[in-house]
Amino acid sequence: MQAEKESKEMDTHRKIVEGAERLFRQLGFQKTTVADIARELHMSPANVYRFFGGKSEINAAVCMDLLGKIEAEAGKIAASRGTAAQRMRNLVASVEKAHSKLYMSDRKLHELIEAAVTENWTIMREHNHRMTGMLEQIIASGMAAGEFHSGDAALAARLVNTACIRFCHPRLMAEYEQEPEPALDHMLDFCLAALVRVPV
């Protein structure tokens, strides 16, 4: 009975997040109210507040949902076969592609991610930490295999992140939209040149 109740509550929680995301796409997250979300789902605002303490929690849940999809794809790449250099390229490219798709086709959802970055939401800090961890894991495996020269994998991951920031930071993507150079591939070539072990 308890498990059934919990499952039903999880379903409702999920429906609220999905309903909010639909409205955020149409109206933008700032213009969408809890009353709008409740109306969209044919429930009372009081029922929405049973699951979320306030609108900011709903914003965070929708944002986390979007970031979770990016992380899931990155996790598959980090665990895949292939050289560390190729996995690193694939991981950074998949993040850039996901942000670029949001920026090009879902500007209003892109604004939500931008707010999370600009206002330094906890979920964004945790997401960045997990993403850097995956990059570190790839670099460490490259170092262990002798593909990359040995060093501090954690520092190297942070350096690669910093070098590639304009390709996945919402505001920078908008600012550099008219400046195609350097392309992501150029930046990754540059980063890999610093990591790859040169045969003696």
mmCIF file with all atom_site columns, C-alpha atoms in Angstrom:
data_model
loop_
_atom_site.group_PDB
_atom_site.id
_atom_site.type_symbol
_atom_site.label_atom_id
_atom_site.label_alt_id
_atom_site.label_comp_id
_atom_site.label_asym_id
_atom_site.label_entity_id
_atom_site.label_seq_id
_atom_site.pdbx_PDB_ins_code
_atom_site.Cartn_x
_atom_site.Cartn_y
_atom_site.Cartn_z
_atom_site.occupancy
_atom_site.B_iso_or_equiv
_atom_site.pdbx_formal_charge
_atom_site.auth_seq_id
_atom_site.auth_comp_id
_atom_site.auth_asym_id
_atom_site.auth_atom_id
_atom_site.pdbx_PDB_model_num
ATOM 1   C CA . MET A 1 1   ? 0.000  0.000  0.000   1.00 0.00 ? 1   MET A CA 1
ATOM 2   C CA . GLN A 1 2   ? 2.833  2.372  0.978   1.00 0.00 ? 2   GLN A CA 1
ATOM 3   C CA . ALA A 1 3   ? 4.768  1.533  -2.211  1.00 0.00 ? 3   ALA A CA 1
ATOM 4   C CA . GLU A 1 4   ? 1.650  2.241  -4.297  1.00 0.00 ? 4   GLU A CA 1
ATOM 5   C CA . LYS A 1 5   ? 1.192  5.626  -2.586  1.00 0.00 ? 5   LYS A CA 1
ATOM 6   C CA . GLU A 1 6   ? 4.851  6.528  -3.163  1.00 0.00 ? 6   GLU A CA 1
ATOM 7   C CA . SER A 1 7   ? 4.634  5.478  -6.820  1.00 0.00 ? 7   SER A CA 1
ATOM 8   C CA . LYS A 1 8   ? 1.511  7.642  -7.284  1.00 0.00 ? 8   LYS A CA 1
ATOM 9   C CA . GLU A 1 9   ? 3.251  10.595 -5.628  1.00 0.00 ? 9   GLU A CA 1
ATOM 10  C CA . MET A 1 10  ? 6.304  10.162 -7.863  1.00 0.00 ? 10  MET A CA 1
ATOM 11  C CA . ASP A 1 11  ? 4.001  10.140 -10.893 1.00 0.00 ? 11  ASP A CA 1
ATOM 12  C CA . THR A 1 12  ? 2.361  13.389 -9.787  1.00 0.00 ? 12  THR A CA 1
ATOM 13  C CA . HIS A 1 13  ? 5.765  14.965 -9.086  1.00 0.00 ? 13  HIS A CA 1
ATOM 14  C CA . ARG A 1 14  ? 6.898  13.918 -12.590 1.00 0.00 ? 14  ARG A CA 1
ATOM 15  C CA . LYS A 1 15  ? 3.692  15.284 -14.185 1.00 0.00 ? 15  LYS A CA 1
ATOM 16  C CA . ILE A 1 16  ? 4.209  18.661 -12.488 1.00 0.00 ? 16  ILE A CA 1
ATOM 17  C CA . VAL A 1 17  ? 7.800  18.873 -13.775 1.00 0.00 ? 17  VAL A CA 1
ATOM 18  C CA . GLU A 1 18  ? 6.727  17.881 -17.309 1.00 0.00 ? 18  GLU A CA 1
ATOM 19  C CA . GLY A 1 19  ? 3.785  20.320 -17.261 1.00 0.00 ? 19  GLY A CA 1
ATOM 20  C CA . ALA A 1 20  ? 6.047  23.113 -16.038 1.00 0.00 ? 20  ALA A CA 1
ATOM 21  C CA . GLU A 1 21  ? 8.594  22.346 -18.769 1.00 0.00 ? 21  GLU A CA 1
ATOM 22  C CA . ARG A 1 22  ? 5.876  22.569 -21.457 1.00 0.00 ? 22  ARG A CA 1
ATOM 23  C CA . LEU A 1 23  ? 4.783  25.973 -20.152 1.00 0.00 ? 23  LEU A CA 1
ATOM 24  C CA . PHE A 1 24  ? 8.362  27.191 -19.770 1.00 0.00 ? 24  PHE A CA 1
ATOM 25  C CA . ARG A 1 25  ? 8.895  26.402 -23.473 1.00 0.00 ? 25  ARG A CA 1
ATOM 26  C CA . GLN A 1 26  ? 5.827  28.468 -24.399 1.00 0.00 ? 26  GLN A CA 1
ATOM 27  C CA . LEU A 1 27  ? 5.842  31.355 -21.911 1.00 0.00 ? 27  LEU A CA 1
ATOM 28  C CA . GLY A 1 28  ? 9.317  31.329 -20.388 1.00 0.00 ? 28  GLY A CA 1
ATOM 29  C CA . PHE A 1 29  ? 10.041 30.268 -16.821 1.00 0.00 ? 29  PHE A CA 1
ATOM 30  C CA . GLN A 1 30  ? 9.751  33.785 -15.374 1.00 0.00 ? 30  GLN A CA 1
ATOM 31  C CA . LYS A 1 31  ? 6.257  34.392 -16.764 1.00 0.00 ? 31  LYS A CA 1
ATOM 32  C CA . THR A 1 32  ? 4.905  30.968 -15.778 1.00 0.00 ? 32  THR A CA 1
ATOM 33  C CA . THR A 1 33  ? 3.162  30.937 -12.397 1.00 0.00 ? 33  THR A CA 1
ATOM 34  C CA . VAL A 1 34  ? 2.270  28.038 -10.098 1.00 0.00 ? 34  VAL A CA 1
ATOM 35  C CA . ALA A 1 35  ? -1.385 28.773 -10.930 1.00 0.00 ? 35  ALA A CA 1
ATOM 36  C CA . ASP A 1 36  ? -0.579 28.336 -14.662 1.00 0.00 ? 36  ASP A CA 1
ATOM 37  C CA . ILE A 1 37  ? 1.081  24.977 -13.961 1.00 0.00 ? 37  ILE A CA 1
ATOM 38  C CA . ALA A 1 38  ? -1.860 23.832 -11.824 1.00 0.00 ? 38  ALA A CA 1
ATOM 39  C CA . ARG A 1 39  ? -4.321 24.874 -14.556 1.00 0.00 ? 39  ARG A CA 1
ATOM 40  C CA . GLU A 1 40  ? -2.273 23.042 -17.221 1.00 0.00 ? 40  GLU A CA 1
ATOM 41  C CA . LEU A 1 41  ? -2.514 19.843 -15.126 1.00 0.00 ? 41  LEU A CA 1
ATOM 42  C CA . HIS A 1 42  ? -6.147 20.299 -14.021 1.00 0.00 ? 42  HIS A CA 1
ATOM 43  C CA . MET A 1 43  ? -5.194 20.399 -10.356 1.00 0.00 ? 43  MET A CA 1
ATOM 44  C CA . SER A 1 44  ? -5.305 23.001 -7.621  1.00 0.00 ? 44  SER A CA 1
ATOM 45  C CA . PRO A 1 45  ? -2.289 25.225 -6.802  1.00 0.00 ? 45  PRO A CA 1
ATOM 46  C CA . ALA A 1 46  ? -2.493 23.783 -3.261  1.00 0.00 ? 46  ALA A CA 1
ATOM 47  C CA . ASN A 1 47  ? -1.861 20.321 -4.713  1.00 0.00 ? 47  ASN A CA 1
ATOM 48  C CA . VAL A 1 48  ? 1.224  21.605 -6.573  1.00 0.00 ? 48  VAL A CA 1
ATOM 49  C CA . TYR A 1 49  ? 2.493  23.102 -3.295  1.00 0.00 ? 49  TYR A CA 1
ATOM 50  C CA . ARG A 1 50  ? 2.195  19.656 -1.672  1.00 0.00 ? 50  ARG A CA 1
ATOM 51  C CA . PHE A 1 51  ? 5.084  18.570 -3.891  1.00 0.00 ? 51  PHE A CA 1
ATOM 52  C CA . PHE A 1 52  ? 7.095  21.773 -4.224  1.00 0.00 ? 52  PHE A CA 1
ATOM 53  C CA . GLY A 1 53  ? 7.789  24.422 -1.605  1.00 0.00 ? 53  GLY A CA 1
ATOM 54  C CA . GLY A 1 54  ? 7.599  27.182 -4.192  1.00 0.00 ? 54  GLY A CA 1
ATOM 55  C CA . LYS A 1 55  ? 8.128  28.218 -7.798  1.00 0.00 ? 55  LYS A CA 1
ATOM 56  C CA . SER A 1 56  ? 11.921 28.268 -7.405  1.00 0.00 ? 56  SER A CA 1
ATOM 57  C CA . GLU A 1 57  ? 11.845 24.536 -6.547  1.00 0.00 ? 57  GLU A CA 1
ATOM 58  C CA . ILE A 1 58  ? 9.884  23.846 -9.742  1.00 0.00 ? 58  ILE A CA 1
ATOM 59  C CA . ASN A 1 59  ? 12.418 25.913 -11.744 1.00 0.00 ? 59  ASN A CA 1
ATOM 60  C CA . ALA A 1 60  ? 15.236 23.844 -10.227 1.00 0.00 ? 60  ALA A CA 1
ATOM 61  C CA . ALA A 1 61  ? 13.430 20.531 -10.920 1.00 0.00 ? 61  ALA A CA 1
ATOM 62  C CA . VAL A 1 62  ? 12.893 21.387 -14.623 1.00 0.00 ? 62  VAL A CA 1
ATOM 63  C CA . CYS A 1 63  ? 16.500 22.554 -14.897 1.00 0.00 ? 63  CYS A CA 1
ATOM 64  C CA . MET A 1 64  ? 17.725 19.362 -13.223 1.00 0.00 ? 64  MET A CA 1
ATOM 65  C CA . ASP A 1 65  ? 15.686 17.327 -15.698 1.00 0.00 ? 65  ASP A CA 1
ATOM 66  C CA . LEU A 1 66  ? 17.379 19.055 -18.652 1.00 0.00 ? 66  LEU A CA 1
ATOM 67  C CA . LEU A 1 67  ? 20.842 18.735 -17.109 1.00 0.00 ? 67  LEU A CA 1
ATOM 68  C CA . GLY A 1 68  ? 20.172 15.082 -16.226 1.00 0.00 ? 68  GLY A CA 1
ATOM 69  C CA . LYS A 1 69  ? 19.720 14.259 -19.926 1.00 0.00 ? 69  LYS A CA 1
ATOM 70  C CA . ILE A 1 70  ? 23.077 15.901 -20.727 1.00 0.00 ? 70  ILE A CA 1
ATOM 71  C CA . GLU A 1 71  ? 24.741 13.975 -17.881 1.00 0.00 ? 71  GLU A CA 1
ATOM 72  C CA . ALA A 1 72  ? 23.255 10.635 -18.960 1.00 0.00 ? 72  ALA A CA 1
ATOM 73  C CA . GLU A 1 73  ? 24.663 11.067 -22.475 1.00 0.00 ? 73  GLU A CA 1
ATOM 74  C CA . ALA A 1 74  ? 28.050 12.184 -21.088 1.00 0.00 ? 74  ALA A CA 1
ATOM 75  C CA . GLY A 1 75  ? 28.133 9.183  -18.741 1.00 0.00 ? 75  GLY A CA 1
ATOM 76  C CA . LYS A 1 76  ? 27.647 6.785  -21.680 1.00 0.00 ? 76  LYS A CA 1
ATOM 77  C CA . ILE A 1 77  ? 30.504 8.464  -23.561 1.00 0.00 ? 77  ILE A CA 1
ATOM 78  C CA . ALA A 1 78  ? 32.832 8.417  -20.528 1.00 0.00 ? 78  ALA A CA 1
ATOM 79  C CA . ALA A 1 79  ? 32.209 4.662  -20.100 1.00 0.00 ? 79  ALA A CA 1
ATOM 80  C CA . SER A 1 80  ? 32.473 3.829  -23.816 1.00 0.00 ? 80  SER A CA 1
ATOM 81  C CA . ARG A 1 81  ? 35.384 2.169  -25.601 1.00 0.00 ? 81  ARG A CA 1
ATOM 82  C CA . GLY A 1 82  ? 37.927 4.056  -27.624 1.00 0.00 ? 82  GLY A CA 1
ATOM 83  C CA . THR A 1 83  ? 40.927 6.230  -26.911 1.00 0.00 ? 83  THR A CA 1
ATOM 84  C CA . ALA A 1 84  ? 40.783 8.804  -24.128 1.00 0.00 ? 84  ALA A CA 1
ATOM 85  C CA . ALA A 1 85  ? 41.304 11.542 -26.739 1.00 0.00 ? 85  ALA A CA 1
ATOM 86  C CA . GLN A 1 86  ? 38.282 10.365 -28.741 1.00 0.00 ? 86  GLN A CA 1
ATOM 87  C CA . ARG A 1 87  ? 36.070 10.020 -25.652 1.00 0.00 ? 87  ARG A CA 1
ATOM 88  C CA . MET A 1 88  ? 37.101 13.500 -24.493 1.00 0.00 ? 88  MET A CA 1
ATOM 89  C CA . ARG A 1 89  ? 36.213 14.932 -27.919 1.00 0.00 ? 89  ARG A CA 1
ATOM 90  C CA . ASN A 1 90  ? 32.880 13.089 -27.946 1.00 0.00 ? 90  ASN A CA 1
ATOM 91  C CA . LEU A 1 91  ? 31.977 14.180 -24.413 1.00 0.00 ? 91  LEU A CA 1
ATOM 92  C CA . VAL A 1 92  ? 32.673 17.888 -24.929 1.00 0.00 ? 92  VAL A CA 1
ATOM 93  C CA . ALA A 1 93  ? 30.989 17.792 -28.367 1.00 0.00 ? 93  ALA A CA 1
ATOM 94  C CA . SER A 1 94  ? 27.842 16.143 -26.928 1.00 0.00 ? 94  SER A CA 1
ATOM 95  C CA . VAL A 1 95  ? 27.554 18.852 -24.241 1.00 0.00 ? 95  VAL A CA 1
ATOM 96  C CA . GLU A 1 96  ? 28.039 21.592 -26.855 1.00 0.00 ? 96  GLU A CA 1
ATOM 97  C CA . LYS A 1 97  ? 25.429 19.961 -29.116 1.00 0.00 ? 97  LYS A CA 1
ATOM 98  C CA . ALA A 1 98  ? 22.860 19.719 -26.289 1.00 0.00 ? 98  ALA A CA 1
ATOM 99  C CA . HIS A 1 99  ? 23.320 23.371 -25.277 1.00 0.00 ? 99  HIS A CA 1
ATOM 100 C CA . SER A 1 100 ? 23.349 24.505 -28.894 1.00 0.00 ? 100 SER A CA 1
ATOM 101 C CA . LYS A 1 101 ? 20.083 22.648 -29.596 1.00 0.00 ? 101 LYS A CA 1
ATOM 102 C CA . LEU A 1 102 ? 18.457 24.316 -26.595 1.00 0.00 ? 102 LEU A CA 1
ATOM 103 C CA . TYR A 1 103 ? 19.807 27.704 -27.630 1.00 0.00 ? 103 TYR A CA 1
ATOM 104 C CA . MET A 1 104 ? 18.644 27.366 -31.242 1.00 0.00 ? 104 MET A CA 1
ATOM 105 C CA . SER A 1 105 ? 15.282 25.644 -30.788 1.00 0.00 ? 105 SER A CA 1
ATOM 106 C CA . ASP A 1 106 ? 14.190 26.307 -27.212 1.00 0.00 ? 106 ASP A CA 1
ATOM 107 C CA . ARG A 1 107 ? 15.328 29.820 -26.369 1.00 0.00 ? 107 ARG A CA 1
ATOM 108 C CA . LYS A 1 108 ? 12.923 30.067 -23.433 1.00 0.00 ? 108 LYS A CA 1
ATOM 109 C CA . LEU A 1 109 ? 14.293 26.892 -21.822 1.00 0.00 ? 109 LEU A CA 1
ATOM 110 C CA . HIS A 1 110 ? 17.787 28.151 -22.588 1.00 0.00 ? 110 HIS A CA 1
ATOM 111 C CA . GLU A 1 111 ? 16.945 31.215 -20.429 1.00 0.00 ? 111 GLU A CA 1
ATOM 112 C CA . LEU A 1 112 ? 16.276 28.871 -17.508 1.00 0.00 ? 112 LEU A CA 1
ATOM 113 C CA . ILE A 1 113 ? 19.744 27.297 -17.854 1.00 0.00 ? 113 ILE A CA 1
ATOM 114 C CA . GLU A 1 114 ? 21.263 30.774 -18.175 1.00 0.00 ? 114 GLU A CA 1
ATOM 115 C CA . ALA A 1 115 ? 19.584 31.870 -14.934 1.00 0.00 ? 115 ALA A CA 1
ATOM 116 C CA . ALA A 1 116 ? 20.875 28.728 -13.189 1.00 0.00 ? 116 ALA A CA 1
ATOM 117 C CA . VAL A 1 117 ? 24.430 29.528 -14.331 1.00 0.00 ? 117 VAL A CA 1
ATOM 118 C CA . THR A 1 118 ? 24.293 33.293 -13.673 1.00 0.00 ? 118 THR A CA 1
ATOM 119 C CA . GLU A 1 119 ? 22.642 32.974 -10.269 1.00 0.00 ? 119 GLU A CA 1
ATOM 120 C CA . ASN A 1 120 ? 24.903 30.031 -9.355  1.00 0.00 ? 120 ASN A CA 1
ATOM 121 C CA . TRP A 1 121 ? 22.103 27.631 -8.370  1.00 0.00 ? 121 TRP A CA 1
ATOM 122 C CA . THR A 1 122 ? 23.209 24.676 -6.239  1.00 0.00 ? 122 THR A CA 1
ATOM 123 C CA . ILE A 1 123 ? 21.996 22.188 -8.866  1.00 0.00 ? 123 ILE A CA 1
ATOM 124 C CA . MET A 1 124 ? 24.172 23.879 -11.496 1.00 0.00 ? 124 MET A CA 1
ATOM 125 C CA . ARG A 1 125 ? 27.252 23.721 -9.259  1.00 0.00 ? 125 ARG A CA 1
ATOM 126 C CA . GLU A 1 126 ? 26.569 20.017 -8.607  1.00 0.00 ? 126 GLU A CA 1
ATOM 127 C CA . HIS A 1 127 ? 26.026 19.363 -12.329 1.00 0.00 ? 127 HIS A CA 1
ATOM 128 C CA . ASN A 1 128 ? 29.321 21.089 -13.232 1.00 0.00 ? 128 ASN A CA 1
ATOM 129 C CA . HIS A 1 129 ? 31.088 19.077 -10.536 1.00 0.00 ? 129 HIS A CA 1
ATOM 130 C CA . ARG A 1 130 ? 29.737 15.777 -11.941 1.00 0.00 ? 130 ARG A CA 1
ATOM 131 C CA . MET A 1 131 ? 30.594 16.761 -15.533 1.00 0.00 ? 131 MET A CA 1
ATOM 132 C CA . THR A 1 132 ? 34.150 17.719 -14.564 1.00 0.00 ? 132 THR A CA 1
ATOM 133 C CA . GLY A 1 133 ? 34.370 14.375 -12.724 1.00 0.00 ? 133 GLY A CA 1
ATOM 134 C CA . MET A 1 134 ? 33.538 12.505 -15.944 1.00 0.00 ? 134 MET A CA 1
ATOM 135 C CA . LEU A 1 135 ? 36.157 14.463 -17.853 1.00 0.00 ? 135 LEU A CA 1
ATOM 136 C CA . GLU A 1 136 ? 38.673 13.769 -15.098 1.00 0.00 ? 136 GLU A CA 1
ATOM 137 C CA . GLN A 1 137 ? 37.858 10.041 -15.314 1.00 0.00 ? 137 GLN A CA 1
ATOM 138 C CA . ILE A 1 138 ? 38.596 10.053 -19.082 1.00 0.00 ? 138 ILE A CA 1
ATOM 139 C CA . ILE A 1 139 ? 41.845 12.007 -18.647 1.00 0.00 ? 139 ILE A CA 1
ATOM 140 C CA . ALA A 1 140 ? 42.974 9.740  -15.764 1.00 0.00 ? 140 ALA A CA 1
ATOM 141 C CA . SER A 1 141 ? 42.353 6.652  -17.922 1.00 0.00 ? 141 SER A CA 1
ATOM 142 C CA . GLY A 1 142 ? 44.400 8.252  -20.728 1.00 0.00 ? 142 GLY A CA 1
ATOM 143 C CA . MET A 1 143 ? 47.229 8.915  -18.278 1.00 0.00 ? 143 MET A CA 1
ATOM 144 C CA . ALA A 1 144 ? 47.068 5.344  -16.934 1.00 0.00 ? 144 ALA A CA 1
ATOM 145 C CA . ALA A 1 145 ? 47.183 3.927  -20.471 1.00 0.00 ? 145 ALA A CA 1
ATOM 146 C CA . GLY A 1 146 ? 50.194 6.073  -21.392 1.00 0.00 ? 146 GLY A CA 1
ATOM 147 C CA . GLU A 1 147 ? 48.155 7.910  -24.045 1.00 0.00 ? 147 GLU A CA 1
ATOM 148 C CA . PHE A 1 148 ? 48.457 11.172 -22.082 1.00 0.00 ? 148 PHE A CA 1
ATOM 149 C CA . HIS A 1 149 ? 51.539 12.176 -20.128 1.00 0.00 ? 149 HIS A CA 1
ATOM 150 C CA . SER A 1 150 ? 51.121 11.725 -16.393 1.00 0.00 ? 150 SER A CA 1
ATOM 151 C CA . GLY A 1 151 ? 50.002 14.623 -14.236 1.00 0.00 ? 151 GLY A CA 1
ATOM 152 C CA . ASP A 1 152 ? 47.093 15.968 -12.219 1.00 0.00 ? 152 ASP A CA 1
ATOM 153 C CA . ALA A 1 153 ? 43.952 14.650 -13.964 1.00 0.00 ? 153 ALA A CA 1
ATOM 154 C CA . ALA A 1 154 ? 41.626 16.805 -11.831 1.00 0.00 ? 154 ALA A CA 1
ATOM 155 C CA . LEU A 1 155 ? 43.492 20.005 -12.739 1.00 0.00 ? 155 LEU A CA 1
ATOM 156 C CA . ALA A 1 156 ? 43.662 18.968 -16.403 1.00 0.00 ? 156 ALA A CA 1
ATOM 157 C CA . ALA A 1 157 ? 39.863 18.410 -16.430 1.00 0.00 ? 157 ALA A CA 1
ATOM 158 C CA . ARG A 1 158 ? 39.262 21.882 -14.967 1.00 0.00 ? 158 ARG A CA 1
ATOM 159 C CA . LEU A 1 159 ? 41.616 23.428 -17.557 1.00 0.00 ? 159 LEU A CA 1
ATOM 160 C CA . VAL A 1 160 ? 39.830 21.703 -20.463 1.00 0.00 ? 160 VAL A CA 1
ATOM 161 C CA . ASN A 1 161 ? 36.483 22.873 -19.048 1.00 0.00 ? 161 ASN A CA 1
ATOM 162 C CA . THR A 1 162 ? 37.716 26.451 -18.813 1.00 0.00 ? 162 THR A CA 1
ATOM 163 C CA . ALA A 1 163 ? 39.144 26.352 -22.347 1.00 0.00 ? 163 ALA A CA 1
ATOM 164 C CA . CYS A 1 164 ? 35.817 25.068 -23.759 1.00 0.00 ? 164 CYS A CA 1
ATOM 165 C CA . ILE A 1 165 ? 33.468 27.226 -21.655 1.00 0.00 ? 165 ILE A CA 1
ATOM 166 C CA . ARG A 1 166 ? 32.256 29.425 -24.519 1.00 0.00 ? 166 ARG A CA 1
ATOM 167 C CA . PHE A 1 167 ? 30.774 26.347 -26.212 1.00 0.00 ? 167 PHE A CA 1
ATOM 168 C CA . CYS A 1 168 ? 28.392 25.465 -23.370 1.00 0.00 ? 168 CYS A CA 1
ATOM 169 C CA . HIS A 1 169 ? 27.910 28.601 -21.245 1.00 0.00 ? 169 HIS A CA 1
ATOM 170 C CA . PRO A 1 170 ? 24.486 30.029 -22.222 1.00 0.00 ? 170 PRO A CA 1
ATOM 171 C CA . ARG A 1 171 ? 25.481 33.694 -22.155 1.00 0.00 ? 171 ARG A CA 1
ATOM 172 C CA . LEU A 1 172 ? 28.790 33.146 -23.975 1.00 0.00 ? 172 LEU A CA 1
ATOM 173 C CA . MET A 1 173 ? 27.066 31.080 -26.664 1.00 0.00 ? 173 MET A CA 1
ATOM 174 C CA . ALA A 1 174 ? 24.785 34.049 -27.355 1.00 0.00 ? 174 ALA A CA 1
ATOM 175 C CA . GLU A 1 175 ? 27.666 36.549 -27.288 1.00 0.00 ? 175 GLU A CA 1
ATOM 176 C CA . TYR A 1 176 ? 29.885 34.556 -29.654 1.00 0.00 ? 176 TYR A CA 1
ATOM 177 C CA . GLU A 1 177 ? 27.119 33.451 -32.017 1.00 0.00 ? 177 GLU A CA 1
ATOM 178 C CA . GLN A 1 178 ? 28.542 35.592 -34.856 1.00 0.00 ? 178 GLN A CA 1
ATOM 179 C CA . GLU A 1 179 ? 32.147 34.498 -34.202 1.00 0.00 ? 179 GLU A CA 1
ATOM 180 C CA . PRO A 1 180 ? 32.648 30.940 -35.453 1.00 0.00 ? 180 PRO A CA 1
ATOM 181 C CA . GLU A 1 181 ? 36.403 30.902 -34.743 1.00 0.00 ? 181 GLU A CA 1
ATOM 182 C CA . PRO A 1 182 ? 37.934 29.188 -32.897 1.00 0.00 ? 182 PRO A CA 1
ATOM 183 C CA . ALA A 1 183 ? 35.668 26.216 -33.527 1.00 0.00 ? 183 ALA A CA 1
ATOM 184 C CA . LEU A 1 184 ? 35.229 23.544 -30.845 1.00 0.00 ? 184 LEU A CA 1
ATOM 185 C CA . ASP A 1 185 ? 37.494 21.171 -32.798 1.00 0.00 ? 185 ASP A CA 1
ATOM 186 C CA . HIS A 1 186 ? 40.302 23.766 -32.789 1.00 0.00 ? 186 HIS A CA 1
ATOM 187 C CA . MET A 1 187 ? 39.950 24.227 -29.034 1.00 0.00 ? 187 MET A CA 1
ATOM 188 C CA . LEU A 1 188 ? 39.991 20.466 -28.441 1.00 0.00 ? 188 LEU A CA 1
ATOM 189 C CA . ASP A 1 189 ? 43.063 20.054 -30.678 1.00 0.00 ? 189 ASP A CA 1
ATOM 190 C CA . PHE A 1 190 ? 44.729 22.716 -28.532 1.00 0.00 ? 190 PHE A CA 1
ATOM 191 C CA . CYS A 1 191 ? 43.773 20.966 -25.268 1.00 0.00 ? 191 CYS A CA 1
ATOM 192 C CA . LEU A 1 192 ? 44.826 17.539 -26.530 1.00 0.00 ? 192 LEU A CA 1
ATOM 193 C CA . ALA A 1 193 ? 48.186 18.898 -27.681 1.00 0.00 ? 193 ALA A CA 1
ATOM 194 C CA . ALA A 1 194 ? 48.849 19.734 -24.022 1.00 0.00 ? 194 ALA A CA 1
ATOM 195 C CA . LEU A 1 195 ? 47.807 16.252 -22.848 1.00 0.00 ? 195 LEU A CA 1
ATOM 196 C CA . VAL A 1 196 ? 49.030 13.790 -25.457 1.00 0.00 ? 196 VAL A CA 1
ATOM 197 C CA . ARG A 1 197 ? 52.312 12.098 -24.737 1.00 0.00 ? 197 ARG A CA 1
ATOM 198 C CA . VAL A 1 198 ? 54.882 12.840 -27.405 1.00 0.00 ? 198 VAL A CA 1
ATOM 199 C CA . PRO A 1 199 ? 56.896 9.714  -28.343 1.00 0.00 ? 199 PRO A CA 1
ATOM 200 C CA . VAL A 1 200 ? 60.593 10.156 -27.588 1.00 0.00 ? 200 VAL A CA 1
#
